[in-house]
C-alpha cells in the first residue's frame, strides 16, 4: 500500500515533473551522490580565508528602533540567561538540565548522564571532531552555561549530535517537533543581542556594559560550533536552516564591525571557517529537486550567495556567487507566477520568500569591485552543482564595470512579487503589518531586523517571528542603493494607501484586485478588507502547503483581524492536528458532513505535505465591483459562493445541492467576543461592537475553537457555525 501511495505522488504531478523526480529519487537512492557522503573530515582553513570578511550594511541611523529600546533591552535580558520563547507561549530555559512542560499532552524526560562538558564531548562528539570541539570550548568562559541545541524544549524529546544528520529520523515519536530545535539553531535571536550591544553605546544608562552583549554573541556562536560538528545532529539536516543561520551570523557580525566593535582573532578564525563549512554543506545538499522544489531551495541558494558575498575573494567563493545568483534568478521565475504570487498557495510563504529574494538581490547589487572582478575573471569551474553554470551570455544578469545589471524581466517579476506583498498587507497601528493567512504558516522569517510589537511580548506570545513584510521594507535602509539607482524603482516598497496603485478602483467606494494565479480575490475600502480564496492548490498540483480552504474568506475591520484562518499549529509533531488545521471545517467556508474538499492520506510524514486527490478544482466565475462568484467541486456536488460587497457590509450566499447535512463556519480572532443579540443576529465586539452577523433560516451556534496565529501556539477563540440540511445559506456581515 505504501508503494502505491508513493507512486501516486508521481502521478499527481505533471508527467515531465514526475519523471524527473523519479530519476532524481533513483540516483540519490542507489548511486549515492556526494550529498550522502560521510561527513567524517572537518574542513581545513584555506590560505585565502585569512583575509577579512566583507561588509555591506550598517545600522541606518542613530535613531533606528529608538522607540523599541526597552523592548530590545528586556528581550536581551532573557537571551543573556538563555531563556527563549521560540514557537512557544512562554520563556523557557534551554540549558542541558532545564525542565520542560510538555507539548499538548506529550512529555519526554531526557537526562544526559555526564559530569562535565569534556566528558560530554567524549560521549557525544564524533572522534574526528573531538579535539576541535575542545579547542573551541577553551575560548568560552567557564561561567558560561551551554545551550542544548538538540532538544525540542517544548516536548522534551532530544535528538543525538553523535548521529550523522542524514541519518536523523523525525516524526516517529508523537509530540516531538523537530522544528523547535531547528528554530533555535537558526540563531535569529542574536540580532536582538547585537542591537543591544550597539544601542548600549547611545543609551549607556539603559543597557548593560556593551561587552556583555558582545561576549554573549561570541560565546553562543562558539557554543554552537563546538557542539554541532558539521554534518552531525539536527542542526545540519536542512540547507534552509543552514542558510538562515549563516545569514544571521553574518548580519550580526557586519553590524558589530561597522559599529566599531572588535571581536577576538581566535573567534574570527573559527567563525570564518564555520561559514565556509556552511557554504559547502549547502552545495552538497541544497534541497534541490528535479522538476519540483520550493522555498527550501530558494533559501539555500540565497544563503549561499550571502555567505559567498561576505567571505574573502577566492575562486571558490567566486564560483559560489555565479552559481547562486544564476539559480536565484531562475527560481524567481520558477517559483513565482505571472501575478507575482508564490506558487506554494500560502500567503505566509509568499512573504517569507519575498523577504529572502529582496535581501539576496540587495546583497548582489552591493557586491564590491574585487568580488565582481573575481566573478568576471573566473575561467574554470571546479565544483559539481545540481545544475551546470551557464556562460555569462546566457545569464539573467551582466557585470558591467563595477556593477551587476539584472535583466529587466527579473526586475519586473520582483516588482510584481513586492506588489503582491503590499496588496495583501494591512498596517495595524498596534500590531504592525498583518496579512491574511491562507495556507500554511510556520512563523518563519529570514532576518528579523524588526522585533514584533510590545503587545506581543506583553501578552506572552513569541517575540519571533518578526514580520517578513516589515523586515523587507527595512532592508532598504540597511543598504545603500547608490550603486544602482534604477534598482530602487523596481524594489523599493511603498506602503501607504496612496501607493497601492495596483488595486483597481471602480465607480463605487470599493476597490478590488485579483491574483488569479494564486487564487486570491480582494475587496477593499475604508471600512474593511475582504480576501477570498478560490484557485490553485499550489506546487504544480502537490498542494504541500495549501489547505482545504477553497471559497474561504478572511475579513479585517478597520485594520483589526475579525474573521481569520484558524492557522497551522504543527506539522510533523502531531499528524492528527496537522490535518485538522488544514481541513475544510477549519476555514471560513461551507462543509459537508464527513467530506473534505481534497483528499490526503497519512501513511508517512511526507504525506502531511501532499494533497493525494485534488477534487475541488475551484474557479472564479465572476469578479467585479458588484459581486464575486466562485465554485468548487470537492463534495461531488458543486459548492457555489456568491458575495456582494457593500460600503459597510458583506452579503454571502452559499449553495450546494448535496443531500448531506451542511455547515458554514466563520472563525473569529481571539480578541473578538461573540454574543447572540437577537434570534437572527450576532454581535462581534472588541471593547465595543465592531461588527454584526445576521442570518436567516439556519441553526446557529457559537463554539470554542483553538486559533493558532503562531506556529506551535494556540489559544481559545470563538466561531460561528450555521448548520442545516437545506441547500442554501444566506447571511450578512455588517462592519460598524
XYZ file of C-alpha atoms in Angstrom, residues 132-685:
554
model
C 38.444 20.749 17.534
C 35.414 20.916 19.853
C 37.696 21.013 22.880
C 39.773 23.768 21.295
C 36.652 25.848 20.675
C 35.368 25.245 24.214
C 38.596 26.673 25.651
C 37.618 30.057 24.223
C 34.345 30.020 26.188
C 34.420 31.241 29.830
C 33.934 28.585 32.493
C 30.941 30.547 33.844
C 29.022 30.176 30.571
C 26.063 27.736 30.575
C 25.967 25.716 27.364
C 22.754 25.553 25.319
C 21.173 22.222 24.394
C 20.901 22.514 20.620
C 19.414 19.051 20.034
C 16.333 19.274 22.193
C 12.730 20.030 21.447
C 12.414 22.201 24.538
C 8.623 22.041 24.407
C 8.062 18.269 24.496
C 11.477 17.425 25.966
C 12.418 14.988 23.202
C 16.118 15.033 22.356
C 17.943 14.056 19.175
C 21.586 12.972 19.158
C 24.563 15.057 17.988
C 26.635 11.889 17.528
C 24.374 10.738 14.655
C 25.077 11.971 11.138
C 22.445 14.463 10.067
C 21.417 12.383 7.044
C 20.501 9.522 9.416
C 18.408 11.552 11.841
C 14.748 10.461 11.961
C 11.787 12.569 12.997
C 8.013 12.308 13.018
C 8.225 8.902 14.705
C 7.573 9.948 18.306
C 4.206 11.698 18.513
C 4.572 15.075 20.196
C 8.236 15.617 19.305
C 8.623 18.562 16.933
C 11.952 18.832 15.132
C 11.073 22.365 14.054
C 11.690 23.564 17.615
C 15.460 22.852 17.739
C 15.692 23.927 14.092
C 14.179 27.286 15.042
C 16.693 27.702 17.844
C 19.530 26.670 15.516
C 18.702 29.481 13.104
C 20.078 31.755 15.839
C 17.984 34.712 14.715
C 17.839 35.854 18.329
C 21.453 37.045 18.067
C 20.262 40.134 16.210
C 18.491 41.358 19.343
C 21.742 40.959 21.313
C 23.557 42.776 18.512
C 21.114 45.666 18.745
C 21.640 45.790 22.500
C 25.409 45.930 22.059
C 25.124 48.762 19.531
C 22.383 50.671 21.339
C 24.320 50.464 24.596
C 26.715 52.962 23.016
C 23.900 55.534 22.693
C 21.893 54.613 25.817
C 24.507 53.601 28.358
C 22.143 54.191 31.297
C 19.550 51.773 29.948
C 21.769 48.912 28.787
C 24.383 46.773 30.434
C 28.030 47.201 29.508
C 28.226 46.558 25.756
C 30.914 43.912 26.294
C 28.332 41.693 27.987
C 26.314 41.512 24.784
C 29.359 41.200 22.542
C 30.796 38.362 24.639
C 27.458 36.556 24.710
C 27.180 36.687 20.926
C 30.670 35.240 20.531
C 30.076 32.593 23.202
C 26.786 31.375 21.721
C 28.309 31.042 18.252
C 31.314 29.179 19.671
C 28.942 27.005 21.715
C 27.076 26.088 18.545
C 30.253 25.314 16.603
C 31.722 23.187 19.402
C 28.658 21.025 19.978
C 27.282 20.815 16.440
C 30.058 19.364 14.275
C 29.369 19.876 10.600
C 27.124 17.123 9.273
C 26.015 15.788 12.661
C 22.828 16.194 14.679
C 19.626 18.061 13.892
C 21.217 21.392 13.027
C 22.747 20.264 9.722
C 19.728 18.437 8.305
C 18.325 21.130 6.012
C 20.127 23.571 3.766
C 17.384 26.095 4.507
C 18.220 26.238 8.210
C 21.945 26.220 7.474
C 21.460 29.214 5.171
C 19.311 31.154 7.650
C 21.780 30.567 10.483
C 24.806 31.645 8.444
C 22.991 34.722 7.146
C 22.003 35.856 10.626
C 25.524 35.268 11.939
C 26.890 37.370 9.085
C 24.412 40.217 9.599
C 25.235 40.397 13.305
C 28.961 40.339 12.587
C 28.643 43.026 9.901
C 26.615 45.347 12.143
C 29.033 44.915 15.039
C 32.105 45.592 12.922
C 30.606 48.689 11.278
C 29.731 49.923 14.775
C 33.428 49.658 15.727
C 33.237 46.542 17.886
C 36.289 44.307 17.849
C 35.960 40.533 18.027
C 38.858 38.330 19.052
C 41.152 36.999 16.328
C 40.665 33.436 17.626
C 36.910 33.857 17.304
C 37.154 35.321 13.809
C 39.288 32.432 12.531
C 36.826 29.826 13.823
C 33.866 31.905 12.668
C 35.099 32.231 9.084
C 35.919 28.527 8.876
C 32.410 27.667 10.072
C 30.869 29.998 7.484
C 32.851 28.200 4.794
C 31.579 24.850 6.116
C 28.024 26.243 5.996
C 28.512 27.143 2.338
C 29.967 23.749 1.460
C 27.127 21.922 3.208
C 24.607 23.923 1.176
C 26.434 22.984 -2.024
C 26.466 19.293 -1.034
C 22.758 19.116 -0.292
C 20.853 22.250 -1.339
C 17.413 20.595 -1.058
C 17.097 20.782 -4.808
C 14.647 18.511 -6.569
C 14.380 17.847 -10.255
C 11.190 19.384 -11.504
C 9.604 20.275 -8.152
C 11.203 22.336 -5.412
C 10.174 25.193 -3.182
C 11.131 27.680 -0.506
C 13.836 25.434 0.993
C 15.937 25.520 -2.180
C 15.305 29.229 -2.687
C 16.516 29.932 0.855
C 19.550 27.692 0.418
C 20.824 29.407 -2.707
C 20.119 32.867 -1.257
C 22.127 31.883 1.809
C 24.955 30.580 -0.370
C 25.015 33.895 -2.239
C 25.189 35.874 1.006
C 27.947 33.700 2.517
C 29.986 33.914 -0.692
C 29.481 37.685 -0.815
C 30.966 38.125 2.671
C 33.786 35.563 2.606
C 37.106 36.756 1.124
C 37.620 36.672 -2.633
C 38.718 33.287 -3.985
C 37.964 31.017 -6.898
C 35.668 29.024 -4.611
C 33.587 31.990 -3.434
C 33.504 33.461 -6.947
C 32.113 30.203 -8.270
C 29.547 30.095 -5.467
C 28.476 33.641 -6.324
C 27.978 32.935 -10.015
C 26.100 29.708 -9.342
C 23.875 31.043 -6.562
C 22.973 34.185 -8.488
C 22.152 32.109 -11.567
C 19.934 29.789 -9.528
C 18.289 32.585 -7.550
C 17.178 34.351 -10.711
C 15.960 31.071 -12.183
C 13.932 30.305 -9.058
C 12.362 33.757 -9.086
C 10.951 32.812 -12.464
C 10.123 29.212 -11.479
C 8.558 29.739 -8.054
C 6.544 32.899 -8.706
C 3.571 33.200 -11.003
C 2.898 35.939 -13.520
C 0.793 37.810 -10.939
C 3.783 37.896 -8.552
C 2.450 35.325 -6.096
C 4.499 32.415 -4.781
C 3.478 29.066 -6.255
C 3.032 27.264 -2.891
C -0.500 28.640 -2.270
C 0.458 30.148 1.085
C 0.445 33.882 1.764
C 2.900 33.444 4.649
C 5.362 31.545 2.482
C 4.991 34.220 -0.169
C 6.061 36.899 2.311
C 8.958 34.747 3.541
C 10.281 34.051 0.055
C 9.807 37.699 -0.957
C 11.861 38.720 2.072
C 14.621 36.294 1.068
C 14.677 37.460 -2.550
C 14.840 41.137 -1.659
C 17.744 40.719 0.743
C 19.676 38.477 -1.637
C 19.183 40.860 -4.575
C 20.257 43.840 -2.467
C 23.361 41.920 -1.407
C 24.218 41.059 -5.016
C 23.638 44.671 -6.005
C 26.114 45.787 -3.318
C 28.995 43.451 -4.217
C 32.319 45.246 -4.031
C 34.629 45.662 -7.013
C 37.031 42.817 -6.175
C 34.107 40.408 -5.807
C 32.803 41.342 -9.226
C 36.251 41.066 -10.733
C 36.645 37.611 -9.175
C 33.403 36.509 -10.836
C 34.281 38.079 -14.169
C 37.812 36.629 -14.349
C 36.928 33.060 -13.321
C 37.626 30.791 -16.279
C 37.130 27.242 -14.981
C 34.546 25.772 -12.641
C 35.670 23.144 -10.129
C 32.542 22.268 -8.151
C 29.781 19.865 -9.057
C 26.439 21.613 -8.606
C 22.968 20.288 -9.289
C 22.811 22.497 -12.352
C 25.621 23.450 -14.687
C 26.881 27.025 -14.550
C 25.985 28.791 -17.772
C 28.231 31.212 -19.601
C 27.611 34.883 -18.864
C 25.989 35.370 -22.242
C 23.132 33.099 -21.123
C 22.717 34.540 -17.624
C 19.895 36.825 -16.477
C 22.474 39.302 -15.193
C 25.537 41.056 -16.529
C 28.607 42.508 -14.863
C 29.290 45.907 -16.368
C 32.239 47.762 -14.874
C 31.704 47.604 -11.082
C 28.022 46.807 -11.143
C 25.630 43.907 -11.625
C 22.859 44.653 -14.104
C 19.787 42.452 -13.820
C 17.608 41.614 -16.797
C 14.503 43.756 -16.939
C 12.360 40.603 -16.814
C 13.836 39.750 -13.417
C 13.229 43.236 -12.028
C 9.672 43.299 -13.337
C 8.965 39.946 -11.673
C 10.387 41.163 -8.348
C 8.242 44.277 -8.599
C 5.181 42.054 -9.038
C 6.287 39.936 -6.080
C 6.544 43.045 -3.931
C 3.242 44.385 -5.236
C 1.555 41.181 -4.073
C 3.131 41.645 -0.623
C 1.932 45.241 -0.419
C -1.575 44.466 -1.580
C -2.257 41.713 0.950
C -0.737 43.570 3.928
C -2.707 45.627 6.436
C -0.927 48.163 8.627
C -2.266 47.849 12.167
C -1.095 50.725 14.426
C -0.546 48.383 17.399
C 0.488 45.073 15.891
C 2.302 46.359 12.812
C 1.793 44.717 9.430
C -0.778 41.933 9.281
C -1.793 39.753 6.390
C -4.463 37.153 5.642
C -3.064 33.689 6.355
C -4.184 31.371 3.615
C -2.352 28.051 3.529
C 0.459 27.033 5.856
C 2.128 29.427 8.266
C 5.211 28.180 10.135
C 6.028 31.646 11.531
C 9.304 31.744 9.647
C 11.278 34.799 8.659
C 14.745 35.275 7.163
C 16.353 38.104 9.137
C 14.260 39.582 11.979
C 15.500 43.146 11.634
C 12.276 44.446 13.206
C 11.184 42.838 16.503
C 7.492 42.157 16.981
C 5.267 44.566 18.854
C 5.373 45.310 22.569
C 1.839 43.944 22.844
C 3.088 40.607 21.533
C 5.708 40.298 24.265
C 3.414 41.680 26.946
C 0.804 39.052 26.126
C 3.443 36.295 26.349
C 3.484 35.358 22.720
C 6.627 34.674 20.791
C 8.707 37.770 20.047
C 9.691 35.881 16.929
C 8.955 35.688 14.156
C 9.416 39.240 13.180
C 7.096 40.046 10.296
C 8.633 39.229 6.912
C 6.986 42.209 5.221
C 8.217 44.677 7.861
C 11.700 43.175 7.565
C 11.661 43.540 3.785
C 10.769 47.219 3.981
C 13.566 47.869 6.480
C 16.255 46.088 4.410
C 16.448 49.092 2.113
C 17.556 51.309 4.979
C 20.481 48.966 5.707
C 21.824 49.080 2.146
C 22.942 51.964 0.000
C 21.218 51.919 -3.384
C 23.681 54.417 -4.847
C 25.370 51.711 -6.918
C 22.241 51.127 -8.954
C 19.624 53.852 -8.699
C 17.471 52.055 -11.253
C 17.015 49.212 -8.763
C 15.028 51.382 -6.396
C 12.284 51.898 -8.974
C 11.639 48.156 -9.044
C 12.327 47.069 -5.475
C 11.516 49.863 -3.059
C 8.260 49.109 -1.271
C 5.787 51.910 -0.604
C 3.189 51.020 1.997
C 0.682 53.832 2.414
C -2.709 53.514 0.728
C -1.931 56.107 -1.922
C 0.784 53.835 -3.277
C -1.442 50.793 -3.741
C -1.523 51.630 -7.409
C -2.111 48.022 -8.393
C -5.547 47.978 -6.745
C -8.159 48.953 -9.297
C -10.839 51.416 -8.269
C -14.395 51.045 -9.547
C -17.081 53.710 -9.678
C -18.142 52.867 -6.124
C -16.008 53.193 -2.990
C -14.979 49.567 -3.300
C -11.522 48.765 -4.660
C -10.740 45.326 -5.995
C -7.774 43.255 -7.039
C -7.488 39.732 -8.427
C -4.457 37.456 -8.201
C -5.742 34.700 -10.451
C -2.607 32.560 -10.412
C -2.684 32.337 -6.616
C -6.470 32.216 -6.453
C -6.943 35.307 -4.277
C -9.603 37.992 -4.774
C -9.679 41.167 -2.707
C -12.275 43.833 -1.955
C -11.032 46.854 -0.065
C -12.443 50.113 1.261
C -12.081 52.371 4.291
C -14.153 50.003 6.458
C -12.844 46.550 5.658
C -10.567 44.292 3.656
C -12.198 41.119 2.325
C -9.990 38.326 0.996
C -11.495 35.393 -0.920
C -9.604 32.169 -1.682
C -10.519 30.473 -4.955
C -7.997 28.705 -7.177
C -4.864 26.584 -7.353
C -3.725 24.243 -4.576
C -0.133 25.167 -5.410
C 3.196 23.432 -6.049
C 2.202 22.239 -9.518
C -0.594 20.117 -8.013
C 1.286 18.743 -4.996
C -0.575 21.056 -2.604
C 2.015 20.620 0.147
C 1.404 23.974 1.836
C -2.203 24.562 0.819
C -5.275 23.900 2.958
C -8.797 22.822 2.113
C -9.801 26.475 2.072
C -11.487 26.971 -1.292
C -14.053 29.807 -1.188
C -12.929 30.643 2.340
C -12.880 34.307 3.380
C -10.789 36.433 5.728
C -12.016 39.851 6.897
C -10.246 42.799 8.515
C -12.460 45.513 10.005
C -10.843 48.955 10.335
C -7.418 47.292 10.369
C -8.404 44.745 13.034
C -8.436 40.996 12.458
C -12.092 39.978 12.514
C -12.652 36.710 10.601
C -9.454 34.694 10.413
C -7.949 31.443 9.230
C -7.581 29.039 12.168
C -3.845 28.669 11.468
C -1.427 25.766 11.108
C -0.225 24.932 14.659
C 2.001 21.947 13.853
C 3.485 19.902 11.038
C 5.029 16.550 11.927
C 4.726 16.509 15.737
C 1.043 15.547 15.847
C -0.218 14.443 12.398
C -3.837 14.403 13.563
C -3.674 18.105 14.431
C -1.724 18.892 11.277
C -4.613 17.521 9.239
C -7.246 19.106 11.469
C -5.870 22.575 10.844
C -5.762 22.106 7.084
C -9.257 20.558 6.958
C -12.325 22.182 5.418
C -14.074 22.904 8.716
C -11.057 24.858 10.000
C -11.802 27.510 7.369
C -14.455 30.091 6.667
C -16.337 28.172 4.041
C -19.076 25.571 3.689
C -18.510 21.993 4.757
C -20.418 18.810 4.039
C -20.587 16.170 6.766
C -17.762 13.594 6.632
C -16.312 15.085 3.452
C -13.182 17.078 2.600
C -12.697 19.354 -0.381
C -9.498 17.495 -1.292
C -8.200 14.150 -0.077
C -4.972 13.321 1.742
C -3.580 10.168 3.333
C -1.381 9.833 6.387
C 0.797 6.795 5.793
C 4.030 8.726 6.245
C 5.422 12.080 7.348
C 5.756 13.079 3.708
C 2.001 12.627 3.277
C 1.459 15.603 5.575
C 2.691 17.765 2.704
C 0.704 16.281 -0.173
C -2.821 16.506 -1.491
C -3.479 12.992 -2.757
C -6.602 13.789 -4.722
C -7.366 17.284 -5.954
C -11.138 17.304 -6.275
C -12.036 20.940 -5.640
C -10.831 22.426 -8.978
C -12.036 25.808 -7.751
C -12.550 28.675 -10.138
C -13.883 32.203 -10.063
C -16.824 32.729 -12.429
C -17.381 36.442 -11.756
C -15.373 39.195 -10.083
C -16.241 42.858 -10.430
C -17.172 45.793 -8.223
C -20.680 44.403 -7.760
C -20.043 40.803 -6.769
C -17.828 37.741 -6.591
C -18.984 34.307 -7.704
C -16.918 31.164 -7.285
C -17.377 27.414 -7.437
C -15.562 24.259 -6.396
C -16.340 20.541 -6.874
C -14.877 18.943 -3.761
C -18.146 17.468 -2.447
C -19.291 15.637 -5.590
C -21.990 18.286 -5.856
C -20.588 21.786 -6.528
C -20.396 24.398 -3.811
C -21.148 27.893 -5.121
C -20.475 31.078 -3.175
C -21.846 34.482 -4.138
C -20.521 37.569 -2.328
C -21.853 41.102 -2.665
C -19.571 43.770 -1.145
C -21.256 46.971 0.001
C -19.752 50.037 1.608
C -20.141 48.699 5.160
C -21.495 45.186 4.751
C -20.787 41.883 3.008
C -23.644 39.683 1.790
C -22.845 35.985 1.300
C -24.922 33.213 -0.228
C -23.719 29.597 -0.209
C -25.418 26.881 -2.173
C -24.697 23.161 -2.516
C -27.061 20.517 -3.876
C -25.689 17.705 -1.695
C -28.344 15.996 0.415
C -25.944 15.519 3.303
C -26.034 17.855 6.344
C -24.020 21.003 5.762
C -22.379 23.645 7.914
C -20.904 27.092 7.269
C -18.053 28.226 9.523
C -16.851 31.696 10.497
C -13.747 31.721 12.726
C -13.126 34.896 14.694
C -9.890 36.290 16.063
C -9.322 35.632 19.807
C -9.716 39.359 20.511
C -13.287 39.223 19.222
C -16.110 38.221 21.564
C -19.358 36.844 20.111
C -22.769 37.255 21.709
C -26.199 36.401 20.374
C -28.199 39.625 20.435
C -31.398 38.733 18.607
C -32.657 35.441 17.276
C -31.033 36.208 13.942
C -28.123 38.469 14.927
C -24.677 38.013 16.486
C -22.691 40.925 17.924
C -18.913 40.856 17.380
C -17.098 43.067 19.848
